[in-house]
PDB file of C-alpha atoms in Angstrom:
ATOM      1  CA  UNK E 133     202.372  72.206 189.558  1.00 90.00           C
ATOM      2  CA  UNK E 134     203.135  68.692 191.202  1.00 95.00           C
ATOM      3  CA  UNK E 135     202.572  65.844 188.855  1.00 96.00           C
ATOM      4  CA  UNK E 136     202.001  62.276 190.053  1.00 97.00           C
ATOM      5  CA  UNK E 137     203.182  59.303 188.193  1.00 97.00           C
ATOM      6  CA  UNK E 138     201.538  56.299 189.666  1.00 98.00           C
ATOM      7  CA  UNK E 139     203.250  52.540 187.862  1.00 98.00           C
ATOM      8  CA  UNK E 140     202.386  50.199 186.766  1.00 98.00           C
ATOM      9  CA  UNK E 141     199.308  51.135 184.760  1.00 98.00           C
ATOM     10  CA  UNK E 142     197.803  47.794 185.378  1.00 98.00           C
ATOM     11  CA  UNK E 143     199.007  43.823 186.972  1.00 97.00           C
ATOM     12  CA  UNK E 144     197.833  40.316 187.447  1.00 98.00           C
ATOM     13  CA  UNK E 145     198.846  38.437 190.346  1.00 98.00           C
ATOM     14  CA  UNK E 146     198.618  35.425 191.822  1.00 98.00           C
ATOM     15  CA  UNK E 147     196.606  34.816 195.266  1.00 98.00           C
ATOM     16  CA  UNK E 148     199.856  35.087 197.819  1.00 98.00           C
ATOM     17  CA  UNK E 149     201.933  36.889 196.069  1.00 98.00           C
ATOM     18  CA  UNK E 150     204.046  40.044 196.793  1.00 98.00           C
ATOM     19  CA  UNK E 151     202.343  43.178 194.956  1.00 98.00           C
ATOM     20  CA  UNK E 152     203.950  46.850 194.888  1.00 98.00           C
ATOM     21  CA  UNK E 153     202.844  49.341 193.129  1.00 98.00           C
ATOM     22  CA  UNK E 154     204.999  53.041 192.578  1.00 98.00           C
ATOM     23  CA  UNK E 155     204.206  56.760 192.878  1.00 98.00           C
ATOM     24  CA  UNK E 156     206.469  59.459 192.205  1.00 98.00           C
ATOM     25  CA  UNK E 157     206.036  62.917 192.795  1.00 98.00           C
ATOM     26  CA  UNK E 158     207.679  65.720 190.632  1.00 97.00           C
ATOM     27  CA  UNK E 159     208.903  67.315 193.342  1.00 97.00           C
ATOM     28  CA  UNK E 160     209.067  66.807 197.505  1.00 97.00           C
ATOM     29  CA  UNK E 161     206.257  66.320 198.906  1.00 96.00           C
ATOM     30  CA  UNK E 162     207.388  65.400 202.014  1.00 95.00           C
ATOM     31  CA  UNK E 163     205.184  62.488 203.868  1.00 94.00           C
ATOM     32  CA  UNK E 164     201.985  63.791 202.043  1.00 95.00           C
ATOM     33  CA  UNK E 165     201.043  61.043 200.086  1.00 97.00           C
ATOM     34  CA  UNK E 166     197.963  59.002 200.262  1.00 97.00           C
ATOM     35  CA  UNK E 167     196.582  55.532 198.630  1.00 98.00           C
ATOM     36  CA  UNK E 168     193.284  54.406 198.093  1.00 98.00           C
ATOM     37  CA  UNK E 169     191.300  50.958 197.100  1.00 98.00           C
ATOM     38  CA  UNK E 170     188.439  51.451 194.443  1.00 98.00           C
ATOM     39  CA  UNK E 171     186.178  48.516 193.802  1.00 98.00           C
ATOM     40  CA  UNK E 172     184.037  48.774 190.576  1.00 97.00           C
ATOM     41  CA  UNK E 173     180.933  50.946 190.897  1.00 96.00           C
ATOM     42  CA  UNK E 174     181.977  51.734 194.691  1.00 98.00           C
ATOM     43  CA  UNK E 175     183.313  54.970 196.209  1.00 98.00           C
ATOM     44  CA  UNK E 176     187.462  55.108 196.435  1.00 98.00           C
ATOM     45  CA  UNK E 177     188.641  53.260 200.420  1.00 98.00           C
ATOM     46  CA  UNK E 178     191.336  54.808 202.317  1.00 98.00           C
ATOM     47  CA  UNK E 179     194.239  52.340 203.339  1.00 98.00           C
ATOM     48  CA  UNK E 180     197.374  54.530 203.687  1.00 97.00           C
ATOM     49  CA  UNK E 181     198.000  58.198 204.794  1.00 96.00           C
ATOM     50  CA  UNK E 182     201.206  60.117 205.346  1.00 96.00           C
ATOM     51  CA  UNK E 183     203.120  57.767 203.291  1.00 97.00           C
ATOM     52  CA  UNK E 184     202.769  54.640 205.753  1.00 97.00           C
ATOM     53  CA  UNK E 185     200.013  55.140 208.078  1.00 96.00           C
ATOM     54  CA  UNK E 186     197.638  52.284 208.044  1.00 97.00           C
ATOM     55  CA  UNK E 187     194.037  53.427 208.056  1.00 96.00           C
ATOM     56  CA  UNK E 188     191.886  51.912 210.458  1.00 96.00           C
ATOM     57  CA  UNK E 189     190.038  48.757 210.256  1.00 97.00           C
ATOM     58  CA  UNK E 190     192.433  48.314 206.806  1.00 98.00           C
ATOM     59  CA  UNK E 191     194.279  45.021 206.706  1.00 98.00           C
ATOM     60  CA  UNK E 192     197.993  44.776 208.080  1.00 98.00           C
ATOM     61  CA  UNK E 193     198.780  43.167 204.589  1.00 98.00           C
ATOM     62  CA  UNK E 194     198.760  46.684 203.336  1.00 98.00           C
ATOM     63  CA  UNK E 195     201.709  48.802 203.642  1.00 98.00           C
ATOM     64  CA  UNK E 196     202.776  52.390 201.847  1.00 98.00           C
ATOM     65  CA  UNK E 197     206.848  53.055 202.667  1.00 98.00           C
ATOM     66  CA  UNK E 198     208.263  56.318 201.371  1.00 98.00           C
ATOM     67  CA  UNK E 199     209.086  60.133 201.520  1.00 97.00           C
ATOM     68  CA  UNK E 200     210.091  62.806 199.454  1.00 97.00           C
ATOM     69  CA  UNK E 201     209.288  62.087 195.886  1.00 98.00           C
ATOM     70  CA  UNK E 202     209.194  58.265 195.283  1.00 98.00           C
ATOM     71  CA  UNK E 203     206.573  56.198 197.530  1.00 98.00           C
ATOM     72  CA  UNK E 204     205.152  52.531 197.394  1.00 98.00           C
ATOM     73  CA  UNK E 205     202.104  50.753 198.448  1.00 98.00           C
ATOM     74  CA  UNK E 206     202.913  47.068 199.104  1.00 98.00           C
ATOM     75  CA  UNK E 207     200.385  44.204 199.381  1.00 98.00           C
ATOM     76  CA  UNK E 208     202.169  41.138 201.606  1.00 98.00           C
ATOM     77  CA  UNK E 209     200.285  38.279 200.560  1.00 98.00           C
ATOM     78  CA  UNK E 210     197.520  39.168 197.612  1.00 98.00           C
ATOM     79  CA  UNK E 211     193.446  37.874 198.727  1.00 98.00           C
ATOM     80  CA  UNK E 212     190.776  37.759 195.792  1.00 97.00           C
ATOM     81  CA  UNK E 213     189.145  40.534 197.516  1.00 98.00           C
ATOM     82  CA  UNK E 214     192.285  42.906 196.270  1.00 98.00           C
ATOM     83  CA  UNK E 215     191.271  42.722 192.773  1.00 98.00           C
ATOM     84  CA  UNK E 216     190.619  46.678 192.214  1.00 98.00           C
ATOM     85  CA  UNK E 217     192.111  49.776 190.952  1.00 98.00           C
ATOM     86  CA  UNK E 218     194.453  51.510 193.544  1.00 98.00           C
ATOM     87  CA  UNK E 219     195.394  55.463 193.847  1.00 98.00           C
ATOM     88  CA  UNK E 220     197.967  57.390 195.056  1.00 98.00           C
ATOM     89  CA  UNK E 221     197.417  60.828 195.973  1.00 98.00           C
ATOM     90  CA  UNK E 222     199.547  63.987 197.161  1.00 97.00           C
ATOM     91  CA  UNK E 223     198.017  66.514 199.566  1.00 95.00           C
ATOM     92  CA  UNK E 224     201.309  68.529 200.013  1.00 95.00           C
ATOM     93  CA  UNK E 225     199.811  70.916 197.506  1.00 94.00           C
ATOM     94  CA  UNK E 226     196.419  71.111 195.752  1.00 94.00           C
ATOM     95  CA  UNK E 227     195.660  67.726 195.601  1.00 96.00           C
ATOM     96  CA  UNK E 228     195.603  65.164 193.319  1.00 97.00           C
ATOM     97  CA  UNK E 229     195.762  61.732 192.155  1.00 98.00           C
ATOM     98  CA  UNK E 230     197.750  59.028 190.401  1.00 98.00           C
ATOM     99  CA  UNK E 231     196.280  57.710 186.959  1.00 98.00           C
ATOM    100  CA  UNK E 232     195.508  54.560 188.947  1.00 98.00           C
ATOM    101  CA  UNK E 233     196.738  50.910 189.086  1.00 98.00           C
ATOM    102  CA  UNK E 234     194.175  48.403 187.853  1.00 98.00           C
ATOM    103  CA  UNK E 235     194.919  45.182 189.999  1.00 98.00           C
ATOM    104  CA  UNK E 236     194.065  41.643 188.400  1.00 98.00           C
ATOM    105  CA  UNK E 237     193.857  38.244 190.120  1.00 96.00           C
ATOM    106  CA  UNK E 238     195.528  35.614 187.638  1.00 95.00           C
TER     107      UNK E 238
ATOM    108  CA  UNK B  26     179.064  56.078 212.145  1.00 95.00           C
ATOM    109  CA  UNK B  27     180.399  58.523 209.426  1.00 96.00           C
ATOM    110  CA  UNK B  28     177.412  58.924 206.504  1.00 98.00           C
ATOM    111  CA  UNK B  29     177.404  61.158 203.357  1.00 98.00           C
ATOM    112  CA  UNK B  30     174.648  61.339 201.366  1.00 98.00           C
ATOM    113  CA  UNK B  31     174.848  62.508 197.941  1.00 98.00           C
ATOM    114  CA  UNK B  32     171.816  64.597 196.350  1.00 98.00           C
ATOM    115  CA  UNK B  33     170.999  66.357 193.528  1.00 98.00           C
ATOM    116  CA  UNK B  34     172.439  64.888 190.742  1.00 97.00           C
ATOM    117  CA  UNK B  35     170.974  64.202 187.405  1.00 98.00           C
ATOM    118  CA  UNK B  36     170.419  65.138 183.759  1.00 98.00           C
ATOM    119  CA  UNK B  37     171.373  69.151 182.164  1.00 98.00           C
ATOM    120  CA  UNK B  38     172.344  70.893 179.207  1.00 98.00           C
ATOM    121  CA  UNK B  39     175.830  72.012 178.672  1.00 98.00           C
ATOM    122  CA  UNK B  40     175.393  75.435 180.025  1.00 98.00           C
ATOM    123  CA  UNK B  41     172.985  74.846 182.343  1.00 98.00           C
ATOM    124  CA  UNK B  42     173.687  74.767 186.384  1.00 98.00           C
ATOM    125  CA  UNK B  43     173.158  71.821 188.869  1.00 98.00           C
ATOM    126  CA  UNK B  44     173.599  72.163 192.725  1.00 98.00           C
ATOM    127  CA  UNK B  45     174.403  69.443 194.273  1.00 98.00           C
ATOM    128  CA  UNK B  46     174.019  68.590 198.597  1.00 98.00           C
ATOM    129  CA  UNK B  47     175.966  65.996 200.827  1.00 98.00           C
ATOM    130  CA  UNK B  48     174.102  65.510 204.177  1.00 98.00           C
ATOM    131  CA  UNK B  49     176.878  64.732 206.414  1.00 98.00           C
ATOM    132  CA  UNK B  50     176.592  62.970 210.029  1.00 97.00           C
ATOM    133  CA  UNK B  51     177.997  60.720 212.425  1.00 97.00           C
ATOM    134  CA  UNK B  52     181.279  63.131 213.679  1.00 95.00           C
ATOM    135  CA  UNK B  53     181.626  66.975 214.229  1.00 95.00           C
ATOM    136  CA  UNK B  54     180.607  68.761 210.798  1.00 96.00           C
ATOM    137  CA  UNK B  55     181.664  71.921 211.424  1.00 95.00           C
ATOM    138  CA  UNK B  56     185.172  70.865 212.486  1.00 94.00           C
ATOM    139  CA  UNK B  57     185.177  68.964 208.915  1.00 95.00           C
ATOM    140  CA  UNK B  58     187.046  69.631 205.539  1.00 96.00           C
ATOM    141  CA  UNK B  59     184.779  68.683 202.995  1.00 97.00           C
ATOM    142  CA  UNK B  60     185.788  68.265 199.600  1.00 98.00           C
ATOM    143  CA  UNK B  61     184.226  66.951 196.387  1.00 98.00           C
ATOM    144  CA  UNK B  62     186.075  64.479 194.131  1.00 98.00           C
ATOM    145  CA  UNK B  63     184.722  63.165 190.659  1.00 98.00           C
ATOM    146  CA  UNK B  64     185.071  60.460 188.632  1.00 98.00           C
ATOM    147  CA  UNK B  65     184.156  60.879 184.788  1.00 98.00           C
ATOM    148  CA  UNK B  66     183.070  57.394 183.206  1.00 97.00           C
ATOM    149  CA  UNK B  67     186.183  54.993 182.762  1.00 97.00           C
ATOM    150  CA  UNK B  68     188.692  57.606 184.245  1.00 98.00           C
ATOM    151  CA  UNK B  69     190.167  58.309 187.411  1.00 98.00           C
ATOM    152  CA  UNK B  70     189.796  60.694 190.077  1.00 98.00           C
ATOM    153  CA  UNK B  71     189.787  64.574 190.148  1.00 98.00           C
ATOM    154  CA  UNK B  72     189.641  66.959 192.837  1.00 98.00           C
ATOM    155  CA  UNK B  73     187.232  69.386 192.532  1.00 98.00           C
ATOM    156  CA  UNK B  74     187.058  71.678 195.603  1.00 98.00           C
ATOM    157  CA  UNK B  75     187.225  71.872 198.934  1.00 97.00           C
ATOM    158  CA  UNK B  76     185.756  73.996 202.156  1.00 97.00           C
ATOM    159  CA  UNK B  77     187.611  73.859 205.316  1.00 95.00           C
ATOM    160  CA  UNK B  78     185.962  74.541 208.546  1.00 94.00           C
ATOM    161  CA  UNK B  79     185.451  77.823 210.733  1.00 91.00           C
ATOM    162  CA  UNK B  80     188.552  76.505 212.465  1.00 89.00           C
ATOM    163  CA  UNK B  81     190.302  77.658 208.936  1.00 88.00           C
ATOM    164  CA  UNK B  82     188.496  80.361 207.811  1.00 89.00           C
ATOM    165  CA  UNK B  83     185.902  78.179 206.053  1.00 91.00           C
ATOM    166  CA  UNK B  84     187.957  78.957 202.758  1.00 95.00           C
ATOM    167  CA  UNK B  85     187.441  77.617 199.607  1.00 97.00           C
ATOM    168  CA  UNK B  86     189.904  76.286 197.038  1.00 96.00           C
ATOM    169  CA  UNK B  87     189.236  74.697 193.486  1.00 98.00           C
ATOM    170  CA  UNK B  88     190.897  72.764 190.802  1.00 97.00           C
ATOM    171  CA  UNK B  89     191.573  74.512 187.822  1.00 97.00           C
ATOM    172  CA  UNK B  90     189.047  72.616 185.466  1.00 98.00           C
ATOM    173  CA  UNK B  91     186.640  74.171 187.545  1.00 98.00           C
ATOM    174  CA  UNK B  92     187.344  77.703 188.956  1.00 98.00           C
ATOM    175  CA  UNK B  93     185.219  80.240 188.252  1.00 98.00           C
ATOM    176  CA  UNK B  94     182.418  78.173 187.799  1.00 98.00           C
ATOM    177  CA  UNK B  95     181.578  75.959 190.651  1.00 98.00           C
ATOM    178  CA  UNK B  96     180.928  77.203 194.003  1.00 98.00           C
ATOM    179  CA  UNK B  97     181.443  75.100 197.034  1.00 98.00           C
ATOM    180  CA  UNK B  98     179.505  76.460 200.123  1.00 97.00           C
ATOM    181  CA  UNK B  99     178.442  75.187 203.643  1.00 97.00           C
ATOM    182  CA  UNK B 100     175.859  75.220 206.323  1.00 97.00           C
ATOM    183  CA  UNK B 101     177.151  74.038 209.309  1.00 97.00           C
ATOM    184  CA  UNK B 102     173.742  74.354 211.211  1.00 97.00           C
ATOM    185  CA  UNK B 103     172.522  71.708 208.938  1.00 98.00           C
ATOM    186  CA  UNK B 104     175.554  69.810 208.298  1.00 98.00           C
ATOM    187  CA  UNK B 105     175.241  70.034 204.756  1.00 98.00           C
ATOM    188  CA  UNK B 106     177.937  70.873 201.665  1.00 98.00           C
ATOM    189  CA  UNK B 107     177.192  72.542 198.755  1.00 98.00           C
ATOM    190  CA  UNK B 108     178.612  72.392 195.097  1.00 98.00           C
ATOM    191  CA  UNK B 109     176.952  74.648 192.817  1.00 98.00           C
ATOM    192  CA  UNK B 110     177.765  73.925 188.794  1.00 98.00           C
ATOM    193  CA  UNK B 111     177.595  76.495 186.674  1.00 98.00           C
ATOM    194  CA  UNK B 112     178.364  77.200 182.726  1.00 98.00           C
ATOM    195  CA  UNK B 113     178.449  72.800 182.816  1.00 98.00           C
ATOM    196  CA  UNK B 114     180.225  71.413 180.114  1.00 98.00           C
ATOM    197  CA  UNK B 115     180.464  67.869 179.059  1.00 98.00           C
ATOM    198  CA  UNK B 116     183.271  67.048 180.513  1.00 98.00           C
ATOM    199  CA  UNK B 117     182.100  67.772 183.427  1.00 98.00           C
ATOM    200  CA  UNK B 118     179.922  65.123 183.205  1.00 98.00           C
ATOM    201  CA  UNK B 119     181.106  62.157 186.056  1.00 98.00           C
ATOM    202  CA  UNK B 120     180.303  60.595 189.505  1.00 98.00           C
ATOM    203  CA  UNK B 121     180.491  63.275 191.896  1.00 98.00           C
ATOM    204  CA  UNK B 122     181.773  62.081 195.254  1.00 98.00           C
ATOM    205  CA  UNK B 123     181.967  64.537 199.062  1.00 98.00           C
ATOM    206  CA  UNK B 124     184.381  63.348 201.500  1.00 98.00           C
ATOM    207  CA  UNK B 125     185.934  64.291 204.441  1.00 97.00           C
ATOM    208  CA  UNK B 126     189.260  65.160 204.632  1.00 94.00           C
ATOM    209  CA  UNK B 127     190.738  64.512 207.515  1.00 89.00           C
ATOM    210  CA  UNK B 128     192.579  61.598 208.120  1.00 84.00           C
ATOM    211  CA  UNK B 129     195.016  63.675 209.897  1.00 85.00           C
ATOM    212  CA  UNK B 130     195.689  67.579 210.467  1.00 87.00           C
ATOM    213  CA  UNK B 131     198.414  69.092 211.708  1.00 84.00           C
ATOM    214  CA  UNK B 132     200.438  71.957 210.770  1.00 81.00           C
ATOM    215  CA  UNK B 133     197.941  74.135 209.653  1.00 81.00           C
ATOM    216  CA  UNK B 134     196.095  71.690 207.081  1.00 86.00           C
ATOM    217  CA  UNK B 135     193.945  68.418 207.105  1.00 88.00           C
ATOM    218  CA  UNK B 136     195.305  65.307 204.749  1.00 90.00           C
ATOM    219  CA  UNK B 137     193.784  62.240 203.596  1.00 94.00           C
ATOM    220  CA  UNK B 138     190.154  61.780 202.258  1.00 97.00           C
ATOM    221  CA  UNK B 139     188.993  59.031 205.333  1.00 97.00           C
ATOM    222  CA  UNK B 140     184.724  58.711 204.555  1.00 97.00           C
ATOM    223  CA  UNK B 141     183.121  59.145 201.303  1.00 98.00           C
ATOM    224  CA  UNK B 142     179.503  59.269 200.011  1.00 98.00           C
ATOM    225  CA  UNK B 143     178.086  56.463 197.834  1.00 98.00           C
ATOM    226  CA  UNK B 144     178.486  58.604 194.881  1.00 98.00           C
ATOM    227  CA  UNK B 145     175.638  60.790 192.741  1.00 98.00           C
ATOM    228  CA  UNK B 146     176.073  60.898 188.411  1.00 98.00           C
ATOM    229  CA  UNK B 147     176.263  64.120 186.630  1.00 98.00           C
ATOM    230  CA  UNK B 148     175.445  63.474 183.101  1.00 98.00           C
ATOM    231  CA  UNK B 149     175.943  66.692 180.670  1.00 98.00           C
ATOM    232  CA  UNK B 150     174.710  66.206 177.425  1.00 97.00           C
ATOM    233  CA  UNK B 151     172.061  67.985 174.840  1.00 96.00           C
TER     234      UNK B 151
END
């Protein structure tokens, strides 16, 4: 089975800054990887698909680069509106998700 | 406008059964893949199962946790998924969420989870 290792656990920024966040696959999965945005108490957001796709309506702050087994979501410039926990997730196979990345304005 | 709508949910024994319904509208149902994907309290998301449309056989596939004991089924006449929970156990007990999944398809398969519902609690306990 594919495993996906999603780091780091958690980070605090600062409004403005660079923020990337990692998620490596056991094995290829080609292109097939996904992130989402969860808010507290809200259903998970789409931003990226197939590794750097930007969803629409999603921000152009948000970027995923990647392929094969190691893949990163990058946030340009960080807003307040950020803060939340982010998730990768492959689809090459049955899928499944990262543990998650809880996101923290300093 | 995309809408799922979550019913069903609520309070049952472990070994008891729960069905749950997600009233889909807004885009072509029966050309959708629609999955379920839960969220226990605190933790992160799990795939449960999915069913893809006619276009695919309308097959089903299920996470391990739960195979051979939930049953995902659709009626495309009234644009509606199904998850029937059987044999529950408490850690089964979480947020259960239907989405679409169909950001994009291509080569044989849809990819990417693009609208979810708002969400409906399972809570398994005696």
């Amino acid at each position: 089975d594919i495993q996906m290792t999603q780091s780091p656990s958690s980070l605090s920024a600062s409004v403005g800054d660079r923020v990337t966040i990692t998620c490596r696959a056991s094995q290829s999965i080609s292109d097939y990887l996904n992130w989402y945005q969860q808010k507290p108490g809200k259903a998970p957001k789409l931003l990226i698909y197939a590794a750097s796709s930007l969803q629409s309506g999603v921000p152009s702050r948000f970027s995923g680069s990647g392929s094969g087994t190691d893949f990163t979501l990058t946030i340009s410039s960080l807003q307040p509106e950020d803060c939340a926990t982010y998730y990768c997730q492959q689809s090459y196979s049955t899928p499944l998700f990262g543990q998650g990345t809880n996101l923290e304005i300093k | 406008e995309v809408q799922l709508v979550e019913s069903g949910g609520g309070l049952v024994k472990p070994g008891g059964s729960l069905r749950l319904s997600c009233a889909a509208s807004g885009f072509s149902f029966s050309y959708g893949w629609m999955s379920w994907v839960r969220q226990a309290p605190g933790k992160g998301l799990e795939w449960v199962g999915r069913a893809k449309s006619r276009t695919y056989g309308g097959a089903t596939d299920y996470g391990a946790p739960v195979k051979g004991r939930f049953t995902i089924s659709r009626d495309d006449s009234k644009n509606t998924v199904y998850l029937q929970m059987n044999s529950l156990k408490t850690e089964d007990m979480a947020v259960y969420y239907c989405t679409t999944e169909g950001a994009y398809c291509g080569g044989g398969s849809c990819h990417g989870f693009d609208f979810w519902g708002q969400g409906i609690l399972v809570t398994v306990s005696s």
